[in-house]
Amino acid sequence: MRILFLTRSFNGLAQRLYLELTALGHEVAVEFDISDAVSLEAVALWQPTLVVAPYLTRAIPQALWRHTPCLVVHPGIVGDRGPSALDWAVAEAAPEWGVTVLQAEAEMDAGPVWAGETFPMREASKSSLYRHEVTAAAARAVVRAVQHFTATGAPPAQAAAAGVARGRWRPLMTQADRAIDWQHDDTATVLRKIRAADGAPGVSDALFGQPCQLFDARSAPRPASASYTPGQVVGRRHEAVLRATTDGLVALGHVRRPDGPHPFKLPTTLAFPAEIAALPAWPGALDDGSDPDIRYETPCDGVGALHFDFYNGAVSTAQCMRLREALCRVLTRPPRVLVLFGGTDFWCNGIHLNVIEAADSPADESWRNINAIDDVTQTLIEATGCLVIAAMQGSAGAGGVFMALAADRVWARPGVVLNPHYKNMGNLYGSEYWTYLLPRRPGPPSAADVMGRRLPLSARQARALGLLDDVFGDSAPAFRAQVLLRAASLAASADLPGSLQAKHARRLHDEAVKPLATYREEELARMRRNFYGFDPSYHVARSNFVRRVAPSWTPRHLAIHRRI
Ligand code: COA
């Protein structure tokens, strides 16, 4: 069936639905919701049987939904309506939430229900829930709705679609609804408020007397003897500042200063460089849980697990340096098997484009950042004393994918989406030793198949191509549990010493054939041109990306109807 996606952007959820539907044999073209006229033109060109709207922030024009059935994905339970569905569910700590697929009609979110799915809620940010539970439920619901559409062409009876309607109309959540009362709110309340607004729009607040929006909040351990005034900023830990609540501390990792020199999200310490200079740096260790992002644990005999949960999967120069330091510390007395869990939402998305954008010289900062992530990747490639597993519980993009390929085994859960290419960021050539790591994969996958295409890959496609070694686990917790079981069995295996010897020998052989330094030099020569050359594409693409500039056209590789 020909399907047109009408969507505000090709976000993670849209990518996942695209992969699910194309895997079922449907032909999917994508048009960004730019204007009614452009949407109607797309329908005229593609002549779809069905329009699917994975992510829309405004109504579909009547001329469109009257002409072609339009199925809209709403991130709320059946009956829920309004623009802040998930925000309310997080803010009010709903025990269960869901996704509804309904047909567009004159009234927003009020058309016939085609499918509905529910899931238990987790204590997490809105964006984390969106990337895991909502995306998984939307995939199930849309596939069911499309199958039903193919079979009957008419919506199922309400009860068959999704059970009884339990939701109701909820208004737009305003900043007044989100406001933090630092004098009275405890840690759980502050976290819930910020999580209900993360990744957008954030909670409007102030730090150091300056207005800003807060994101990326985590609870932080408070020294037993310490007492603080609620609301007081008491210190900093790496990129986060620590602020007192009525009963503890929260680490505020990212802020946006709408009136500041860089009006996009930044690590808090970078957004307030002068103000944080006077703050005490909080002590902590890799394994005491005090770090907001990097954490090491030894869950079972012979297995070490390194988590690097960087906000949005973006890793700045400073974070790369901390990650490499953590790796080096682990590798001084390596576990037999080292599992790299990356972050919960994203395994890694490569260099930190926002931090780069805010630098005095973005070109210089790009250069520092790519070198720092190369250093991390090199440390992983050279870790011949243990078996390294990259375990992707979250999706990965660009350099983050290639960093994972430095591991000996690369595993992912089925819902993971990979974007193993750099081209979408202004034609970046890419580094992270991809020219070494890609050809050494079994197969090997062709560079054209991986780097040449700009489309996402499902975990199963990535496995078929040879980018992943295995795909398993129904959910992120089930995946993590199975990873640890498999890692423990590898650590206990009598074959492990032999595998490590073979790994060491292969590294020596590869180095003799062509040193890692040469791969790096060649890749960085191309990157130097991206950063410092006459073609500004990368700088333009990065600026638009970090400022979330709404696209004015749909890229050709998505708008396949425009090739006709
Ligand atoms: N640097 C800074 N921020 C990044 C980032 C990066 N490398 N990658 C993702 N993000 C941020 C996005 O800006 C967005 O921020 P928001 O919370 O303010 O909305 C958030 O992460 C989620 O990204 P989004 O693009 O909405 O997620 P997605 O699932 O739709 O797409 C990617 C995932 C990886 C395809 C997409 O984010 C991407 O292309 N990232 C850039 C990858 C890259 O080019 N890295 C540099 C080269 S190594």
Tab-separated table of N, CA, C and O in Angstrom, residues 181-290:
chain	number	residue	atom	x	y	z
A	181	ASP	N	8.159	25.418	43.082
A	181	ASP	CA	8.172	26.224	44.297
A	181	ASP	C	9.325	25.693	45.152
A	181	ASP	O	9.179	24.719	45.895
A	182	TRP	N	10.481	26.316	44.992
A	182	TRP	CA	11.692	25.772	45.629
A	182	TRP	C	11.584	25.758	47.152
A	182	TRP	O	12.258	24.965	47.810
A	183	GLN	N	10.744	26.631	47.694
A	183	GLN	CA	10.635	26.667	49.160
A	183	GLN	C	9.820	25.490	49.695
A	183	GLN	O	9.928	25.136	50.869
A	184	HIS	N	8.991	24.920	48.846
A	184	HIS	CA	8.092	23.870	49.344
A	184	HIS	C	8.218	22.528	48.620
A	184	HIS	O	7.772	21.509	49.148
A	185	ASP	N	8.779	22.512	47.429
A	185	ASP	CA	8.803	21.262	46.654
A	185	ASP	C	9.958	20.357	47.090
A	185	ASP	O	11.110	20.813	47.206
A	186	ASP	N	9.633	19.096	47.313
A	186	ASP	CA	10.709	18.148	47.638
A	186	ASP	C	11.335	17.629	46.331
A	186	ASP	O	10.884	17.974	45.224
A	187	THR	N	12.350	16.805	46.481
A	187	THR	CA	13.101	16.333	45.302
A	187	THR	C	12.178	15.630	44.308
A	187	THR	O	12.248	15.884	43.097
A	188	ALA	N	11.302	14.755	44.834
A	188	ALA	CA	10.437	13.992	43.924
A	188	ALA	C	9.556	14.936	43.103
A	188	ALA	O	9.356	14.725	41.892
A	189	THR	N	9.064	15.992	43.729
A	189	THR	CA	8.188	16.939	43.016
A	189	THR	C	8.984	17.716	41.972
A	189	THR	O	8.528	17.886	40.826
A	190	VAL	N	10.165	18.177	42.354
A	190	VAL	CA	10.990	18.939	41.400
A	190	VAL	C	11.334	18.064	40.195
A	190	VAL	O	11.193	18.487	39.034
A	191	LEU	N	11.727	16.819	40.485
A	191	LEU	CA	12.088	15.925	39.373
A	191	LEU	C	10.893	15.688	38.463
A	191	LEU	O	11.014	15.721	37.234
A	192	ARG	N	9.727	15.480	39.075
A	192	ARG	CA	8.538	15.198	38.263
A	192	ARG	C	8.196	16.390	37.376
A	192	ARG	O	7.873	16.243	36.202
A	193	LYS	N	8.319	17.596	37.922
A	193	LYS	CA	7.979	18.790	37.133
A	193	LYS	C	8.951	18.955	35.956
A	193	LYS	O	8.532	19.270	34.842
A	194	ILE	N	10.229	18.767	36.233
A	194	ILE	CA	11.196	18.957	35.136
A	194	ILE	C	11.056	17.819	34.121
A	194	ILE	O	11.107	18.042	32.909
A	195	ARG	N	10.825	16.614	34.620
A	195	ARG	CA	10.689	15.478	33.691
A	195	ARG	C	9.454	15.623	32.798
A	195	ARG	O	9.482	15.214	31.638
A	196	ALA	N	8.395	16.234	33.328
A	196	ALA	CA	7.175	16.402	32.521
A	196	ALA	C	7.388	17.411	31.391
A	196	ALA	O	6.572	17.497	30.474
A	197	ALA	N	8.472	18.172	31.471
A	197	ALA	CA	8.727	19.223	30.472
A	197	ALA	C	9.958	18.933	29.617
A	197	ALA	O	10.353	19.755	28.794
A	198	ASP	N	10.560	17.771	29.769
A	198	ASP	CA	11.821	17.430	29.101
A	198	ASP	C	11.565	16.493	27.941
A	198	ASP	O	10.752	15.557	28.094
A	199	GLY	N	12.162	16.680	26.780
A	199	GLY	CA	13.009	17.677	26.172
A	199	GLY	C	12.403	19.027	25.832
A	199	GLY	O	13.166	19.969	25.637
A	200	ALA	N	11.086	19.232	25.725
A	200	ALA	CA	10.532	20.548	25.448
A	200	ALA	C	9.213	20.674	26.212
A	200	ALA	O	8.521	19.674	26.386
A	201	PRO	N	8.867	21.849	26.722
A	201	PRO	CA	9.577	23.131	26.566
A	201	PRO	C	10.548	23.439	27.708
A	201	PRO	O	11.135	24.507	27.736
A	202	GLY	N	10.754	22.520	28.655
A	202	GLY	CA	11.532	22.822	29.852
A	202	GLY	C	10.691	23.584	30.859
A	202	GLY	O	9.576	24.023	30.550
A	203	VAL	N	11.217	23.706	32.068
A	203	VAL	CA	10.507	24.459	33.111
A	203	VAL	C	11.138	25.839	33.228
A	203	VAL	O	12.346	25.964	33.462
A	204	SER	N	10.323	26.885	33.056
A	204	SER	CA	10.850	28.253	33.193
A	204	SER	C	11.166	28.514	34.657
A	204	SER	O	10.313	28.333	35.527
A	205	ASP	N	12.388	28.932	34.910
A	205	ASP	CA	12.844	29.158	36.280
A	205	ASP	C	13.970	30.194	36.190
A	205	ASP	O	14.081	30.910	35.176
A	206	ALA	N	14.780	30.278	37.213
A	206	ALA	CA	15.926	31.189	37.158
A	206	ALA	C	17.087	30.544	37.891
A	206	ALA	O	16.894	29.815	38.867
A	207	LEU	N	18.297	30.810	37.399
A	207	LEU	CA	19.506	30.388	38.094
A	207	LEU	C	20.408	31.608	38.159
A	207	LEU	O	20.531	32.344	37.168
A	208	PHE	N	21.014	31.845	39.292
A	208	PHE	CA	21.884	33.007	39.480
A	208	PHE	C	21.162	34.300	39.079
A	208	PHE	O	21.750	35.207	38.495
A	209	GLY	N	19.853	34.331	39.312
A	209	GLY	CA	19.083	35.533	38.998
A	209	GLY	C	18.761	35.712	37.530
A	209	GLY	O	18.178	36.727	37.131
A	210	GLN	N	19.138	34.747	36.701
A	210	GLN	CA	18.904	34.858	35.249
A	210	GLN	C	17.788	33.886	34.839
A	210	GLN	O	17.832	32.716	35.226
A	211	PRO	N	16.837	34.360	34.015
A	211	PRO	CA	15.792	33.430	33.579
A	211	PRO	C	16.364	32.327	32.700
A	211	PRO	O	17.259	32.575	31.883
A	212	CYS	N	15.865	31.131	32.905
A	212	CYS	CA	16.290	30.016	32.052
A	212	CYS	C	15.269	28.893	32.154
A	212	CYS	O	14.440	28.876	33.061
A	213	GLN	N	15.327	27.973	31.180
A	213	GLN	CA	14.489	26.785	31.240
A	213	GLN	C	15.350	25.610	31.702
A	213	GLN	O	16.503	25.480	31.271
A	214	LEU	N	14.770	24.808	32.584
A	214	LEU	CA	15.530	23.702	33.171
A	214	LEU	C	15.202	22.384	32.474
A	214	LEU	O	14.039	22.102	32.172
A	215	PHE	N	16.256	21.566	32.269
A	215	PHE	CA	16.113	20.225	31.681
A	215	PHE	C	17.072	19.284	32.417
A	215	PHE	O	17.942	19.738	33.162
A	216	ASP	N	16.919	17.995	32.125
A	216	ASP	CA	17.945	17.027	32.504
A	216	ASP	C	18.212	17.046	34.013
A	216	ASP	O	19.329	17.313	34.446
A	217	ALA	N	17.155	16.768	34.795
A	217	ALA	CA	17.315	16.791	36.255
A	217	ALA	C	17.449	15.370	36.782
A	217	ALA	O	16.757	14.465	36.327
A	218	ARG	N	18.375	15.204	37.712
A	218	ARG	CA	18.523	13.903	38.377
A	218	ARG	C	18.705	14.172	39.859
A	218	ARG	O	19.182	15.244	40.240
A	219	SER	N	18.323	13.223	40.690
A	219	SER	CA	18.552	13.459	42.115
A	219	SER	C	20.024	13.199	42.383
A	219	SER	O	20.662	12.382	41.718
A	220	ALA	N	20.578	13.928	43.334
A	220	ALA	CA	21.999	13.796	43.655
A	220	ALA	C	22.130	13.501	45.147
A	220	ALA	O	21.352	14.017	45.944
A	221	PRO	N	23.118	12.666	45.511
A	221	PRO	CA	23.266	12.351	46.933
A	221	PRO	C	23.686	13.591	47.729
A	221	PRO	O	24.490	14.390	47.249
A	222	ARG	N	23.121	13.757	48.924
A	222	ARG	CA	23.485	14.901	49.754
A	222	ARG	C	24.299	14.389	50.947
A	222	ARG	O	23.893	13.418	51.586
A	223	PRO	N	25.422	15.048	51.227
A	223	PRO	CA	26.192	14.615	52.396
A	223	PRO	C	25.292	14.614	53.632
A	223	PRO	O	24.510	15.548	53.838
A	224	ALA	N	25.422	13.558	54.470
A	224	ALA	CA	24.490	13.355	55.585
A	224	ALA	C	24.415	14.562	56.509
A	224	ALA	O	23.341	14.950	56.980
A	225	SER	N	25.559	15.194	56.760
A	225	SER	CA	25.586	16.252	57.771
A	225	SER	C	25.144	17.619	57.214
A	225	SER	O	24.893	18.548	57.964
A	226	ALA	N	25.074	17.729	55.871
A	226	ALA	CA	24.867	19.056	55.281
A	226	ALA	C	23.421	19.528	55.428
A	226	ALA	O	22.492	18.735	55.385
A	227	SER	N	23.268	20.833	55.610
A	227	SER	CA	21.908	21.390	55.556
A	227	SER	C	21.944	22.642	54.678
A	227	SER	O	22.882	23.442	54.761
A	228	TYR	N	20.964	22.755	53.827
A	228	TYR	CA	20.946	23.849	52.856
A	228	TYR	C	19.598	24.538	52.871
A	228	TYR	O	18.583	23.954	53.252
A	229	THR	N	19.601	25.778	52.391
A	229	THR	CA	18.339	26.496	52.216
A	229	THR	C	17.712	25.999	50.919
A	229	THR	O	18.389	25.971	49.873
A	230	PRO	N	16.437	25.618	50.954
A	230	PRO	CA	15.809	25.165	49.701
A	230	PRO	C	15.960	26.210	48.597
A	230	PRO	O	15.808	27.414	48.842
A	231	GLY	N	16.279	25.744	47.411
A	231	GLY	CA	16.454	26.647	46.271
A	231	GLY	C	17.891	27.093	46.083
A	231	GLY	O	18.255	27.575	45.007
A	232	GLN	N	18.723	26.909	47.110
A	232	GLN	CA	20.114	27.363	47.045
A	232	GLN	C	20.919	26.507	46.059
A	232	GLN	O	20.774	25.286	46.034
A	233	VAL	N	21.754	27.187	45.254
A	233	VAL	CA	22.681	26.439	44.401
A	233	VAL	C	23.924	26.192	45.240
A	233	VAL	O	24.559	27.138	45.722
A	234	VAL	N	24.247	24.905	45.446
A	234	VAL	CA	25.266	24.605	46.464
A	234	VAL	C	26.587	24.113	45.886
A	234	VAL	O	27.570	24.002	46.614
A	235	GLY	N	26.604	23.791	44.612
A	235	GLY	CA	27.866	23.305	44.058
A	235	GLY	C	27.682	22.864	42.637
A	235	GLY	O	26.620	23.070	42.027
A	236	ARG	N	28.728	22.262	42.106
A	236	ARG	CA	28.614	21.741	40.742
A	236	ARG	C	29.288	20.381	40.681
A	236	ARG	O	30.168	20.067	41.501
A	237	ARG	N	28.830	19.595	39.739
A	237	ARG	CA	29.430	18.278	39.522
A	237	ARG	C	29.532	18.131	38.013
A	237	ARG	O	28.498	18.036	37.314
A	238	HIS	N	30.764	18.192	37.507
A	238	HIS	CA	30.984	18.184	36.064
A	238	HIS	C	30.138	19.272	35.395
A	238	HIS	O	30.222	20.425	35.792
A	239	GLU	N	29.231	18.891	34.468
A	239	GLU	CA	28.511	19.925	33.721
A	239	GLU	C	27.240	20.373	34.433
A	239	GLU	O	26.542	21.265	33.964
A	240	ALA	N	26.898	19.763	35.555
A	240	ALA	CA	25.627	20.064	36.227
A	240	ALA	C	25.846	20.968	37.441
A	240	ALA	O	26.922	20.959	38.040
A	241	VAL	N	24.806	21.754	37.796
A	241	VAL	CA	24.866	22.439	39.090
A	241	VAL	C	23.908	21.717	40.040
A	241	VAL	O	22.920	21.125	39.623
A	242	LEU	N	24.243	21.769	41.330
A	242	LEU	CA	23.453	21.079	42.340
A	242	LEU	C	22.629	22.114	43.087
A	242	LEU	O	23.156	23.132	43.551
A	243	ARG	N	21.336	21.846	43.170
A	243	ARG	CA	20.458	22.806	43.808
A	243	ARG	C	19.648	22.094	44.892
A	243	ARG	O	19.155	20.968	44.679
A	244	ALA	N	19.480	22.776	46.025
A	244	ALA	CA	18.794	22.140	47.161
A	244	ALA	C	17.285	22.197	46.972
A	244	ALA	O	16.729	23.200	46.517
A	245	THR	N	16.636	21.102	47.348
A	245	THR	CA	15.176	21.068	47.451
A	245	THR	C	14.866	21.047	48.951
A	245	THR	O	15.777	21.216	49.767
A	246	THR	N	13.618	20.798	49.319
A	246	THR	CA	13.317	20.788	50.754
A	246	THR	C	13.921	19.561	51.441
A	246	THR	O	14.132	19.570	52.645
A	247	ASP	N	14.208	18.499	50.669
A	247	ASP	CA	14.701	17.281	51.336
A	247	ASP	C	15.909	16.652	50.661
A	247	ASP	O	16.225	15.504	50.932
A	248	GLY	N	16.559	17.363	49.769
A	248	GLY	CA	17.725	16.760	49.115
A	248	GLY	C	18.329	17.687	48.088
A	248	GLY	O	18.206	18.918	48.184
A	249	LEU	N	18.999	17.077	47.106
A	249	LEU	CA	19.652	17.865	46.055
A	249	LEU	C	19.232	17.334	44.690
A	249	LEU	O	19.039	16.135	44.523
A	250	VAL	N	19.112	18.248	43.737
A	250	VAL	CA	18.953	17.810	42.352
A	250	VAL	C	20.126	18.347	41.532
A	250	VAL	O	20.607	19.455	41.775
A	251	ALA	N	20.586	17.519	40.589
A	251	ALA	CA	21.615	17.954	39.640
A	251	ALA	C	20.885	18.437	38.396
A	251	ALA	O	20.094	17.692	37.809
A	252	LEU	N	21.130	19.702	38.024
A	252	LEU	CA	20.484	20.275	36.835
A	252	LEU	C	21.509	20.275	35.709
A	252	LEU	O	22.464	21.061	35.725
A	253	GLY	N	21.335	19.381	34.760
A	253	GLY	CA	22.371	19.133	33.760
A	253	GLY	C	22.365	20.076	32.575
A	253	GLY	O	23.416	20.408	32.039
A	254	HIS	N	21.180	20.488	32.132
A	254	HIS	CA	21.090	21.347	30.947
A	254	HIS	C	20.099	22.475	31.190
A	254	HIS	O	19.100	22.286	31.883
A	255	VAL	N	20.372	23.612	30.600
A	255	VAL	CA	19.448	24.753	30.659
A	255	VAL	C	19.406	25.409	29.286
A	255	VAL	O	20.284	25.202	28.447
A	256	ARG	N	18.367	26.210	29.107
A	256	ARG	CA	18.306	27.074	27.911
A	256	ARG	C	18.088	28.480	28.414
A	256	ARG	O	17.180	28.717	29.230
A	257	ARG	N	18.955	29.388	27.995
A	257	ARG	CA	18.786	30.790	28.389
A	257	ARG	C	18.235	31.537	27.183
A	257	ARG	O	18.998	31.924	26.287
A	258	PRO	N	16.909	31.751	27.144
A	258	PRO	CA	16.319	32.352	25.938
A	258	PRO	C	16.882	33.738	25.641
A	258	PRO	O	16.958	34.137	24.477
A	259	ASP	N	17.311	34.464	26.703
A	259	ASP	CA	17.854	35.810	26.466
A	259	ASP	C	19.377	35.820	26.467
A	259	ASP	O	19.998	36.886	26.416
A	260	GLY	N	19.977	34.649	26.596
A	260	GLY	CA	21.441	34.595	26.679
A	260	GLY	C	22.079	34.667	25.314
A	260	GLY	O	21.393	34.709	24.281
A	261	PRO	N	23.408	34.660	25.293
A	261	PRO	CA	24.107	34.757	24.009
A	261	PRO	C	23.867	33.524	23.121
A	261	PRO	O	23.974	33.596	21.907
A	262	HIS	N	23.542	32.383	23.757
A	262	HIS	CA	23.298	31.153	22.987
A	262	HIS	C	21.930	30.617	23.397
A	262	HIS	O	21.825	29.875	24.371
A	263	PRO	N	20.875	30.982	22.653
A	263	PRO	CA	19.522	30.655	23.117
A	263	PRO	C	19.086	29.225	22.795
A	263	PRO	O	17.992	28.999	22.328
A	264	PHE	N	19.982	28.269	23.002
A	264	PHE	CA	19.622	26.857	22.817
A	264	PHE	C	20.147	26.081	24.027
A	264	PHE	O	20.905	26.625	24.830
A	265	LYS	N	19.737	24.818	24.129
A	265	LYS	CA	20.102	24.007	25.298
A	265	LYS	C	21.611	23.847	25.424
A	265	LYS	O	22.284	23.518	24.433
A	266	LEU	N	22.095	24.048	26.642
A	266	LEU	CA	23.525	23.852	26.885
A	266	LEU	C	23.732	23.193	28.240
A	266	LEU	O	22.897	23.351	29.146
A	267	PRO	N	24.844	22.490	28.415
A	267	PRO	CA	25.183	22.038	29.760
A	267	PRO	C	25.200	23.251	30.697
A	267	PRO	O	25.684	24.329	30.304
A	268	THR	N	24.671	23.089	31.906
A	268	THR	CA	24.439	24.250	32.776
A	268	THR	C	25.723	25.033	33.062
A	268	THR	O	25.716	26.262	33.048
A	269	THR	N	26.809	24.329	33.309
A	269	THR	CA	28.041	25.052	33.647
A	269	THR	C	28.540	25.885	32.461
A	269	THR	O	29.174	26.914	32.649
A	270	LEU	N	28.228	25.433	31.269
A	270	LEU	CA	28.656	26.180	30.081
A	270	LEU	C	27.747	27.394	29.851
A	270	LEU	O	28.193	28.431	29.352
A	271	ALA	N	26.494	27.263	30.230
A	271	ALA	CA	25.554	28.373	30.042
A	271	ALA	C	25.814	29.487	31.055
A	271	ALA	O	25.424	30.628	30.836
A	272	PHE	N	26.439	29.140	32.187
A	272	PHE	CA	26.716	30.140	33.231
A	272	PHE	C	28.207	30.092	33.610
A	272	PHE	O	28.546	29.813	34.762
A	273	PRO	N	29.092	30.354	32.651
A	273	PRO	CA	30.518	30.137	32.947
A	273	PRO	C	31.036	31.027	34.077
A	273	PRO	O	31.819	30.571	34.922
A	274	ALA	N	30.588	32.286	34.111
A	274	ALA	CA	31.122	33.189	35.140
A	274	ALA	C	30.575	32.801	36.513
A	274	ALA	O	31.317	32.724	37.501
A	275	GLU	N	29.289	32.510	36.551
A	275	GLU	CA	28.626	32.259	37.836
A	275	GLU	C	29.123	30.983	38.509
A	275	GLU	O	29.191	30.913	39.735
A	276	ILE	N	29.457	29.962	37.711
A	276	ILE	CA	29.795	28.687	38.363
A	276	ILE	C	31.233	28.675	38.889
A	276	ILE	O	31.608	27.810	39.668
A	277	ALA	N	32.024	29.679	38.456
A	277	ALA	CA	33.431	29.662	38.858
A	277	ALA	C	33.566	29.656	40.381
A	277	ALA	O	34.490	29.044	40.937
A	278	ALA	N	32.637	30.317	41.067
A	278	ALA	CA	32.745	30.422	42.525
A	278	ALA	C	32.152	29.213	43.249
A	278	ALA	O	32.283	29.094	44.466
A	279	LEU	N	31.526	28.304	42.509
A	279	LEU	CA	30.849	27.177	43.174
A	279	LEU	C	31.836	26.059	43.504
A	279	LEU	O	32.724	25.754	42.695
A	280	PRO	N	31.663	25.418	44.648
A	280	PRO	CA	32.551	24.294	44.955
A	280	PRO	C	32.271	23.105	44.032
A	280	PRO	O	31.114	22.836	43.710
A	281	ALA	N	33.354	22.448	43.610
A	281	ALA	CA	33.185	21.241	42.780
A	281	ALA	C	32.919	20.072	43.718
A	281	ALA	O	33.654	19.855	44.676
A	282	TRP	N	31.869	19.329	43.433
A	282	TRP	CA	31.452	18.227	44.316
A	282	TRP	C	32.338	17.012	44.085
A	282	TRP	O	32.599	16.653	42.951
A	283	PRO	N	32.799	16.358	45.130
A	283	PRO	CA	33.620	15.161	44.902
A	283	PRO	C	32.744	13.964	44.539
A	283	PRO	O	31.529	13.996	44.731
A	284	GLY	N	33.348	12.920	44.015
A	284	GLY	CA	32.583	11.713	43.687
A	284	GLY	C	33.501	10.694	43.056
A	284	GLY	O	34.620	11.015	42.658
A	285	ALA	N	33.048	9.468	42.989
A	285	ALA	CA	33.843	8.406	42.380
A	285	ALA	C	32.993	7.697	41.334
A	285	ALA	O	31.763	7.782	41.351
A	286	LEU	N	33.702	6.993	40.453
A	286	LEU	CA	33.047	6.343	39.317
A	286	LEU	C	31.972	5.352	39.757
A	286	LEU	O	30.966	5.174	39.090
A	287	ASP	N	32.193	4.711	40.906
A	287	ASP	CA	31.281	3.631	41.288
A	287	ASP	C	30.437	3.969	42.514
A	287	ASP	O	29.849	3.093	43.122
A	288	ASP	N	30.387	5.266	42.914
A	288	ASP	CA	29.577	5.569	44.108
A	288	ASP	C	28.225	6.193	43.748
A	288	ASP	O	27.492	6.657	44.616
A	289	GLY	N	27.906	6.208	42.451
A	289	GLY	CA	26.595	6.700	42.025
A	289	GLY	C	26.470	8.213	42.086
A	289	GLY	O	25.389	8.758	41.888
A	290	SER	N	27.579	8.915	42.335
A	290	SER	CA	27.469	10.371	42.497
A	290	SER	C	27.551	11.107	41.162
A	290	SER	O	27.201	12.263	41.068
